[in-house]
C-alpha atoms as one frame of an Amber mdcrd trajectory, in Angstrom:
protein
  25.078  56.183  66.099  27.198  56.292  62.936  28.852  52.995  63.854  25.506
  51.268  64.511  24.138  52.579  61.203  27.137  51.253  59.273  26.799  47.878
  61.059  23.126  47.617  60.138  23.857  48.529  56.490  26.607  45.910  56.354
  24.266  43.212  57.663  21.504  44.192  55.222  23.926  44.163  52.313  25.008
  40.628  53.172  21.360  39.586  53.308  20.703  41.117  49.897  23.729  39.333
  48.410  22.571  36.008  49.808  19.031  36.669  48.542  20.317  37.547  45.085
  22.454  34.418  45.061  19.517  32.226  46.056  17.325  33.813  43.357  19.992
  33.284  40.691  20.474  29.665  41.736  16.710  29.146  41.638  16.474  30.597
  38.130  19.333  28.443  36.861  17.881  25.342  38.514  14.457  26.053  37.032
  15.971  26.578  33.617  17.949  23.329  33.702  14.882  21.317  34.808  12.240
  22.928  32.616  14.432  23.035  29.509  16.766  20.063  29.739  17.696  20.054
  26.055  19.393  23.463  26.064  22.570  24.448  27.878  21.514  25.963  31.196
  24.020  28.808  30.793  21.948  30.280  27.961  19.840  33.252  28.930  16.099
  32.762  29.061  15.491  36.084  27.403  17.917  35.457  24.551  17.124  31.863
  23.565  13.916  30.309  22.219  12.796  27.487  24.458  10.572  24.463  24.264
   7.179  24.992  25.723   5.141  21.940  26.625   1.642  21.885  25.229  -1.303
  19.902  26.412  -2.071  18.157  29.634   0.935  16.423  31.116  -1.227  14.080
  33.075  -2.995  12.669  30.022  -0.662   9.702  29.831   0.046  10.309  26.132
   2.879  11.853  24.209   2.926  15.641  24.063   4.716  16.980  21.012   6.362
  20.383  21.393   7.183  23.130  18.967  10.935  23.154  18.470  12.809  26.238
  17.359  16.335  25.071  16.615  19.337  27.347  16.859  21.817  26.185  14.216
  24.731  27.259  16.345  23.653  24.955  19.151  21.918  21.964  17.523  22.546
  21.949  13.752  20.940  18.550  13.213  17.593  19.166  14.881  14.444  18.075
  13.088  11.713  20.681  13.338   8.229  19.385  14.048   5.050  21.355  13.350
   3.142  22.082  16.544  -0.081  20.641  15.141   1.555  17.217  15.167   1.154
  17.259  18.925  -2.557  16.579  18.600  -3.077  12.842  18.524  -6.318  13.359
  16.590  -4.686  15.181  13.686  -5.040  13.183  10.499  -2.049  11.928   8.577
   1.651  11.940   9.214   4.213  13.484   6.909   7.265  11.419   6.181  10.755
  12.830   6.246  11.125  12.863   2.506   8.420  15.538   2.288  11.164  18.006
   3.163  12.274  17.817  -0.446   8.776  18.038  -1.870   7.362  20.996  -0.004
   5.757  19.064   2.856   5.383  20.094   6.463   8.427  18.252   7.774  11.645
  20.259   7.783  14.948  18.468   8.135  18.199  20.225   8.839  21.229  18.026
   8.328  24.846  19.083   8.108  25.990  19.118   4.518  29.080  17.232   5.671
  26.867  14.283   6.539  25.661  13.966   2.924  29.024  12.671   1.712  30.972
   9.575   2.624  34.591   9.304   3.683  35.682   9.520   0.037  33.662  12.706
  -0.540  31.176  10.874  -2.738  27.570  11.959  -2.533  25.585   9.466  -0.518
  22.418   7.983  -2.019  19.261   9.618  -0.716  18.160   6.540   1.221  21.461
   6.432   3.121  21.137  10.103   4.035  17.586   9.518   5.229  18.648   6.489
   7.237  21.176   8.701   9.036  18.385  11.136   9.831  16.256   8.296  11.134
  18.851   7.426  13.755  18.844  10.891  15.317  16.992  11.622  18.513  14.147
  14.078  18.597  14.398  16.239  21.699  11.421  17.915  23.255   9.244  14.886
  23.889   7.637  14.746  27.299   5.785  11.714  28.580   3.586  11.775  31.646
   4.329   9.172  34.280   1.714   7.229  36.130   1.709   9.594  39.089   1.038
  12.584  36.874   4.531  14.038  36.883   6.382  14.585  33.648   9.831  13.448
  32.786  11.949  14.415  29.791  12.448  11.777  27.130  14.555  11.468  23.981
  12.597   9.477  21.413  13.762   7.880  18.178  11.960   9.012  15.055  11.035
   5.396  14.406   9.045   5.421  17.652   6.550   7.923  16.258   3.251   6.602
  14.994   0.187   8.226  13.515  -3.241   7.488  15.021  -3.944   4.957  12.260
  -0.672   3.155  12.773  -1.182   3.112  16.510  -4.602   1.564  16.056  -3.145
  -1.097  13.801  -0.300  -1.956  16.147  -2.018  -1.793  19.520  -4.232  -4.418
  21.043  -7.594  -3.913  19.387  -9.251  -6.931  20.940 -12.213  -5.041  22.303
 -12.938  -3.219  19.059 -12.549  -6.382  17.018 -14.924  -8.338  19.200 -17.361
  -5.468  18.993 -17.232  -5.627  15.205 -17.896  -9.338  15.297 -20.784  -8.968
  17.756 -22.395  -6.304  15.587 -21.920  -8.469  12.510 -25.569  -8.718  11.467
 -26.214  -5.032  12.039 -23.209  -4.080   9.899 -24.481  -6.275   7.101 -27.893
  -4.674   7.172 -26.486  -1.170   6.852 -23.595  -1.631   4.437 -24.216  -4.869
   2.630 -20.646  -5.923   3.280 -18.763  -8.225   5.566 -15.265  -8.109   6.965
 -14.169 -10.214   9.926 -10.655  -9.743  11.216  -8.414 -10.888  14.016  -5.361
  -9.347  15.564  -2.220 -11.394  14.866  -0.441 -12.620  17.937   2.935 -14.117
  18.749   5.380 -14.507  15.902   2.761 -13.507  13.360   2.436 -10.035  14.827
   6.200  -9.563  14.733   6.540 -10.167  11.022   7.084  -7.108   8.824   3.889
  -5.801   7.345   3.019  -3.012   4.917   5.930  -1.231   3.267   5.580   2.230
   1.708   7.848   3.527  -1.021  10.443   6.086  -0.087  12.950   6.130   2.749
  13.574   3.685   5.539  11.681   6.129   7.731   8.569   5.612   5.642   9.017
   1.842   5.785   9.320   1.905   9.564   6.234   4.046   9.970   4.334   1.919
   7.495   4.902  -1.294   9.419   1.475  -2.832   9.934   0.018  -6.180  10.938
  -0.112  -8.875   8.297  -3.891  -8.973   8.735  -5.653  -5.834   7.563  -9.213
  -4.946   6.756  -9.752  -3.673   3.225 -10.840  -0.351   4.736  -7.480  -0.135
   6.518  -5.710  -0.756   3.216  -7.587   2.151   1.664  -6.575   4.381   4.573
  -2.954   3.282   4.210  -3.154   4.189   0.537  -4.298   7.699   1.434  -1.529
   7.979   4.042   1.008   6.890   1.456  -0.160   9.519  -1.006   0.377  12.180
   1.649   3.686  10.952   2.991   5.514   9.064   0.249   6.601  10.357  -3.131
   8.782   9.077  -5.926  12.142  10.550  -6.788  12.049  14.112  -8.096  13.089
  14.017 -11.773  16.694  15.008 -12.411  15.477  17.236 -15.232  12.056  18.405
 -16.334  10.120  17.269 -19.384   6.919  18.555 -20.929   5.024  15.450 -19.848
   5.623  16.354 -16.188   3.064  19.121 -16.406   0.495  16.622 -17.686   0.818
  14.661 -14.439   0.537  17.797 -12.310  -2.548  18.864 -14.242  -4.140  15.413
 -14.008  -3.689  15.292 -10.233  -5.239  18.723  -9.777  -8.230  17.747 -11.917
  -8.820  14.454 -10.114  -8.706  16.078  -6.680 -11.434  18.601  -7.581 -13.463
  16.307  -9.841 -17.124  17.217 -10.264 -19.919  14.664 -10.778 -20.248  13.483
 -14.372 -23.140  12.011 -16.281 -23.120   8.295 -15.521 -24.034   6.824 -18.873
 -21.495   3.994 -18.789 -23.385   1.575 -16.574 -21.156   2.283 -13.580 -22.817
   1.523 -10.248 -21.721   3.953  -7.532 -21.921   1.631  -4.462 -19.098  -0.593
  -5.765 -16.627   2.322  -5.902 -14.925   4.348  -3.214 -15.464   7.528  -5.227
 -17.132   7.140  -8.595 -16.671  10.801  -9.530 -12.890  10.733  -9.121 -12.630
   7.380 -10.878 -14.534   8.666 -13.904 -12.399  11.801 -14.084  -9.077   9.974
 -13.741 -10.157   7.400 -16.329 -11.199  10.168 -18.724  -7.839  11.913 -18.313
  -6.028   8.622 -18.899  -7.861   8.107 -22.175  -7.023  11.636 -23.350  -3.463
  12.023 -22.078  -1.599   8.821 -21.242   1.285   7.763 -23.464   3.378   4.640
 -22.835   6.732   3.807 -24.358   7.537   0.097 -24.748  11.207  -0.898 -24.748
  12.084  -2.977 -27.791  15.095  -4.560 -26.088  14.915  -8.049 -24.590  15.163
 -11.464 -26.191  12.431 -14.044 -26.452  11.027 -16.051 -24.777  11.406 -14.012
 -21.577  10.542 -10.727 -23.310   7.803  -9.842 -25.800   6.262 -13.333 -25.605
   2.778 -13.211 -24.052   1.323 -16.312 -22.404  -2.431 -16.185 -22.983  -3.679
 -19.343 -21.252  -3.499 -20.754 -17.741  -3.369 -19.062 -14.350  -0.581 -16.641
 -15.378  -2.562 -15.310 -18.333  -3.005 -11.814 -16.887   0.553 -10.725 -17.613
   0.370 -12.186 -21.126  -2.959 -10.638 -22.077  -1.858  -7.235 -20.854   1.391
  -7.494 -22.833  -0.397  -8.550 -25.998  -3.058  -5.848 -25.816  -0.667  -3.028
 -24.915   1.901  -3.869 -27.583  -0.862  -3.773 -30.223  -2.508  -0.604 -28.867
  -2.385   2.576 -30.940  -4.085   4.945 -28.506  -1.739   4.691 -25.520   1.555
   3.567 -27.079   4.000   6.140 -28.420   7.167   5.558 -30.431   8.713   8.769
 -29.087  10.105   8.170 -25.612  10.206  11.892 -24.813   6.404  11.961 -25.058
   5.862   9.085 -22.623   4.424   9.368 -19.124   5.212   5.701 -18.443   7.736
   3.135 -19.685   6.784  -0.542 -19.964   9.262  -3.351 -19.246   7.768  -6.175
 -21.373   8.954  -9.338 -19.637   6.930 -12.347 -18.538   7.617 -13.533 -15.001
   6.305 -17.000 -15.843   8.491 -17.194 -18.954  11.482 -16.091 -16.882  11.032
 -19.064 -14.548  10.321 -21.535 -17.338  13.342 -20.490 -19.373  15.985 -20.005
 -16.683  15.111 -21.739 -13.417  17.280 -24.777 -12.687  15.028 -27.522 -11.213
  15.762 -28.381  -7.577  18.355 -25.615  -7.324  16.205 -23.682  -4.849  17.828
 -20.527  -6.161  16.560 -17.652  -8.260  19.906 -15.873  -8.483  20.222 -16.440
 -12.215  16.688 -15.102 -12.766  17.484 -11.932 -10.833  20.774 -11.550 -12.690
  18.986 -11.856 -16.036  16.608  -9.034 -15.100  19.515  -6.965 -13.791  21.382
  -7.289 -17.080  18.243  -6.204 -18.912  17.809  -3.202 -16.621  21.468  -2.227
 -17.066  21.017  -2.452 -20.815  18.091  -0.046 -20.580  20.171   2.317 -18.434
  22.980   2.280 -20.967  20.881   2.889 -24.081  18.263   5.253 -22.723  18.408
   8.183 -20.297  14.884   7.934 -18.925  15.465   5.440 -16.124  18.124   7.672
 -14.615  15.826  10.694 -14.830  13.425   9.253 -12.255  15.305   6.313 -10.765
  12.836   4.029 -12.552   9.771   5.543 -10.853   7.971   6.054 -14.181   8.694
   2.481 -15.321   6.367  -0.437 -14.730   5.936  -4.135 -15.345   3.098  -6.643
 -15.003   3.968  -9.960 -13.338   1.783 -12.807 -12.131   4.266 -15.450 -10.994
   4.555 -16.006  -7.244   8.261 -15.202  -7.250   7.972 -11.798  -8.933   7.938
  -9.714  -5.705  11.213 -11.284  -4.552  12.902 -11.188  -7.961  12.246  -7.469
  -8.438  12.341  -6.051  -4.912  15.899  -4.676  -5.262  16.755  -4.185  -8.915
  13.347  -2.682  -9.757  12.250  -1.471  -6.338  11.297   2.025  -7.551   9.187
   0.757 -10.445   5.423   0.519 -10.337   4.890  -3.219  -9.923   1.635  -4.864
 -10.971   1.711  -8.092  -8.943  -0.676 -11.010  -8.612   1.132 -11.942  -5.399
   0.020  -8.749  -3.650   1.048  -9.669  -0.138   1.563  -7.028   2.556   4.101
  -9.362   4.183   6.236  -9.568   1.042   6.805  -5.886   0.417   3.678  -4.757
  -1.428   3.949  -0.959  -1.382   0.692   0.945  -1.044   0.493   3.883  -3.415
   3.187   2.504  -5.740   2.406  -1.146  -6.504  -0.921  -2.384  -7.808  -2.706
  -5.664  -7.196  -2.972  -7.564 -10.467  -6.019  -9.844 -10.864  -5.004 -13.465
 -11.355  -7.178 -14.816 -14.139  -7.452 -18.398 -15.369  -8.032 -18.440 -19.126
  -8.695 -21.999 -20.454  -8.845 -21.044 -24.146  -7.293 -17.867 -25.484  -9.546
 -17.879 -28.546 -12.581 -17.176 -26.368 -11.697 -15.770 -22.922 -15.382 -15.051
 -22.226 -16.578 -18.614 -22.658 -19.176 -19.719 -20.031 -19.515 -16.186 -18.662
 -22.299 -15.756 -16.084 -24.218 -18.175 -13.894 -27.573 -19.142 -12.426 -29.844
 -16.426 -11.053 -29.786 -16.005  -7.289 -33.087 -17.854  -6.888 -31.565 -21.007
  -8.391 -28.352 -21.055  -6.374 -29.091 -23.692  -3.731 -25.537 -24.491  -2.651
 -24.418 -22.328   0.254 -20.663 -22.535  -0.385 -18.304 -24.295  -2.791 -14.582
 -24.972  -3.025 -12.488 -27.497  -4.926  -8.765 -27.497  -5.536  -5.349 -28.861
  -4.710  -4.018 -28.784  -1.159  -1.496 -25.987  -1.621  -0.390 -24.167   1.499
  -1.760 -24.472   5.028  -5.226 -22.907   4.677  -6.854 -25.356   2.273  -6.142
 -28.507   4.338  -7.519 -26.620   7.341 -10.654 -25.795   5.339 -11.214 -29.411
   4.296 -10.561 -30.699   7.803 -13.496 -28.689   9.116 -15.957 -28.747   6.215
 -15.415 -31.629   3.824 -18.464 -33.933   3.994 -19.775 -32.117   7.077 -22.901
 -30.327   5.811 -24.984 -30.980   2.670 -25.017 -27.311   1.668 -21.215 -26.947
   2.054 -19.618 -28.426  -1.069 -15.984 -28.459   0.015 -13.735 -30.829  -1.951
 -10.158 -31.578  -2.789  -9.364 -32.107  -6.454 -12.432 -32.897  -8.577 -12.392
 -35.562 -11.258 -11.363 -34.230 -14.639 -14.097 -33.529 -17.138 -14.137 -31.929
 -20.562 -14.048 -28.185 -20.187 -13.896 -28.608 -16.408 -17.694 -28.763 -16.491
 -18.283 -30.079 -12.963 -16.206 -27.331 -11.413 -17.857 -24.635 -13.538 -21.370
 -25.841 -12.711 -20.629 -25.756  -8.989 -19.425 -22.183  -9.383 -22.509 -21.208
 -11.348 -24.881 -22.828  -8.824 -23.408 -21.646  -5.495 -24.267 -18.563  -3.481
 -20.756 -18.159  -2.100 -17.515 -19.301  -3.706 -14.702 -19.920  -1.222 -11.379
 -18.391  -2.297  -8.681 -19.603   0.121  -5.050 -18.807  -0.412  -2.637 -21.437
  -1.700   1.103 -21.206  -1.258   0.724 -17.446  -1.706  -2.068 -14.997  -0.903
  -3.466 -14.751  -4.425  -5.867 -17.146  -6.119  -7.579 -17.172  -9.531 -10.812
 -18.139  -7.752 -11.470 -14.522  -6.804 -11.875 -13.512 -10.445 -13.516 -16.851
 -11.292 -16.219 -16.209  -8.690 -16.968 -12.803 -10.221 -16.868 -14.335 -13.714
 -19.569 -16.850 -12.715 -21.521 -14.264 -10.654 -20.857 -15.960  -7.343 -20.123
 -13.864  -4.237 -16.408 -14.324  -3.398 -15.464 -15.375   0.146 -11.798 -14.432
   0.459  -9.790 -16.349   3.072  -6.283 -14.977   2.763  -4.756 -12.877   5.509
  -2.620 -10.105   4.053  -4.074 -10.243   0.518  -4.536  -6.878  -1.194  -7.501
  -7.298  -3.586  -7.252  -6.024  -7.168  -8.092  -2.370  -7.779  -8.633  -1.828
  -4.047  -7.856   1.862  -4.624 -10.965   2.134  -6.822 -13.353  -0.665  -5.881
 -15.188  -0.998  -2.573 -14.635  -4.729  -2.160 -16.652  -4.937   1.029 -19.746
  -4.035  -0.998 -19.713  -7.226  -3.079 -17.549  -9.801  -1.290 -16.957 -11.432
   2.089 -13.628 -11.473   3.940 -13.063 -14.195   6.528  -9.867 -14.550   8.504
  -8.016 -17.834   8.301  -8.501 -18.533  12.000 -12.289 -18.248  11.587 -12.613
 -21.165   9.150 -14.207 -23.410  11.842 -17.039 -20.855  12.053 -17.368 -20.385
   8.288 -20.863 -21.831   7.853 -22.316 -19.830  10.737 -20.787 -16.676   9.297
 -22.376 -17.250   5.903 -25.747 -18.275   7.333 -25.851 -15.135   9.469 -25.815
 -12.938   6.383 -29.441 -11.876   5.726 -30.912 -12.979   2.424 -31.524  -9.432
   1.239 -27.887  -8.602   1.947 -26.746 -11.582  -0.092 -29.015 -10.542  -2.981
 -27.595  -7.052  -2.878 -24.008  -8.350  -2.934 -24.729 -10.791  -5.752 -26.261
  -8.008  -7.831 -23.158  -5.900  -7.217 -20.927  -8.771  -8.335 -22.686  -8.642
 -11.690 -22.257  -4.858 -11.848 -18.521  -5.010 -11.146 -17.931  -7.982 -13.470
 -17.080  -5.783 -16.471 -13.807  -4.759 -14.794 -12.511  -8.355 -14.694 -13.032
  -9.472 -18.303 -10.462  -9.900 -21.067 -11.572  -8.908 -24.571  -9.512  -9.675
 -27.705 -10.323  -6.102 -28.672 -10.322  -4.054 -25.444 -13.480  -2.218 -24.450
 -13.938   0.658 -22.033 -13.558  -0.218 -18.334 -12.479  -3.801 -19.052  -9.586
  -5.582 -17.326  -6.928  -4.236 -19.667  -8.017  -0.649 -19.108  -8.438  -1.111
 -15.346  -4.864  -2.394 -14.950  -3.502   0.464 -17.028  -5.637   2.951 -15.109
  -4.322   1.781 -11.729  -0.746   2.155 -12.976  -1.527   5.614 -14.348  -3.260
   6.691 -11.155  -0.373   5.627  -8.918   2.097   7.502 -11.109  -0.024  10.651
 -11.016  -0.236  10.689  -7.218   3.374   9.613  -6.585   4.841  12.205  -8.925
   6.603  15.276  -7.559   7.742  17.844 -10.157  11.197  19.362 -10.208  11.094
  22.826  -8.570
């Protein structure tokens, strides 16, 4: 009996050992499959793990909450769990980690120095972060099962960016089909197409900040104005200028201004401002009021003529000259004490730079860039303010086509007011501003011939005349020159005194066609508003002036370059009452596009300065 009992106990013990072994193997196998990014030897009870959230069969990315253990993965990037919801608004770029944002980066301090123990520039450090893999991403396969993935940071996209980069054919066609209905309700028109082939592969919008921000900001070259406004808001959330190396009293002015603009209350509208032409009239009024009361600009005296301190007041590059002239003679905004300045003006003329230094037929702008670099280095040597912010509180105003290229490296952190505001050439939403290109025939009277015929006497449907610059204008003439009596589409008109024929066409047409030339910008946009003609902008990738303030779709028409063959049908499909509403709004917004020898409130000089001020306020991050 005793022997049989011992035999039975021995057998049962062996069974228990086998059972325990199987259970342990099962646990370890489960751990290694469910949590592939942790060492499977780590105890479940002692180590925080990644828990998948959401439905794995949804076919979309599920973002997990990561709790890094520095002893195991010192370089992990922690993601907030709310980022897992694809409907959450707004991404936060990596550089928010240094400005109190939601992203938290943990990088070995050893990685912030190079092989010679020199501190790496911030952008190089951020580029190293960009190349890391984010663990914890799980993508559902077609059969519903999930598989672990390691995804580059650059693969992440916000909902807006995904919408811009995916195939939106169905939504675009829907917008086109509902064209008349949209016009009835909003009084605006915007027709777009999704770029295909090589066009879609070209770099698009570029935000300020790190390479990470630039990668995330990549967008198609063709954007609706509404998309540009959304990208501006995204940039204000995700991209900030360099934190000042030391604090100054003026920093608190910017912090205060931002807080006041964000909570602005409605003001009495006694300035003739018409709410439908603005994105947010209340915030615009408040920011403009704060600019008038607070803003101080320091103008560098360095720089030799004719490139510096020599305003050009006539021709198609007059915008940069008029702004220079009016600011240098201004007593309200200009300060002689640099320590009191919120902004620093670099007073060079991009047109004068080309005229003075470009070697004809050299096909090189190296000497132009070098001239600006020497000027910048001179400023760095004499003054300390550039180094305080990396140039983020410095700005210039440039209307020549080459200005974006000439300044993209040596003055990349500056606020750039550019006529050539092209999303394909590095225009940075939230930092750069779109400068109106204005043609001023006579500087003694920039308001000569202002206005046009009333709407009831505008019998020409559409008008264009000009030289065959670029690829769009020949395409326009091919389809519409001498095709319809109400479509006055010409090449170069015969010369007349005061350009009278051209001006009368502008004053007598319902719609003025504004196609791009060699670059996206054209003085015809402002000319149309000057003569109270509704602008029809045909320029893919063009960022219209003051887009951050003005609701361009309320008083203008945007037509994609590919839709030129259908141009007349598009214009004829706009109801008469919608046209009348847009034409009235053109007259209401006209005040913002006028040069005055003595600046007046809300005129072009003040609007340019306000856009620069506003971008600085929202890009600024104070020193902790």
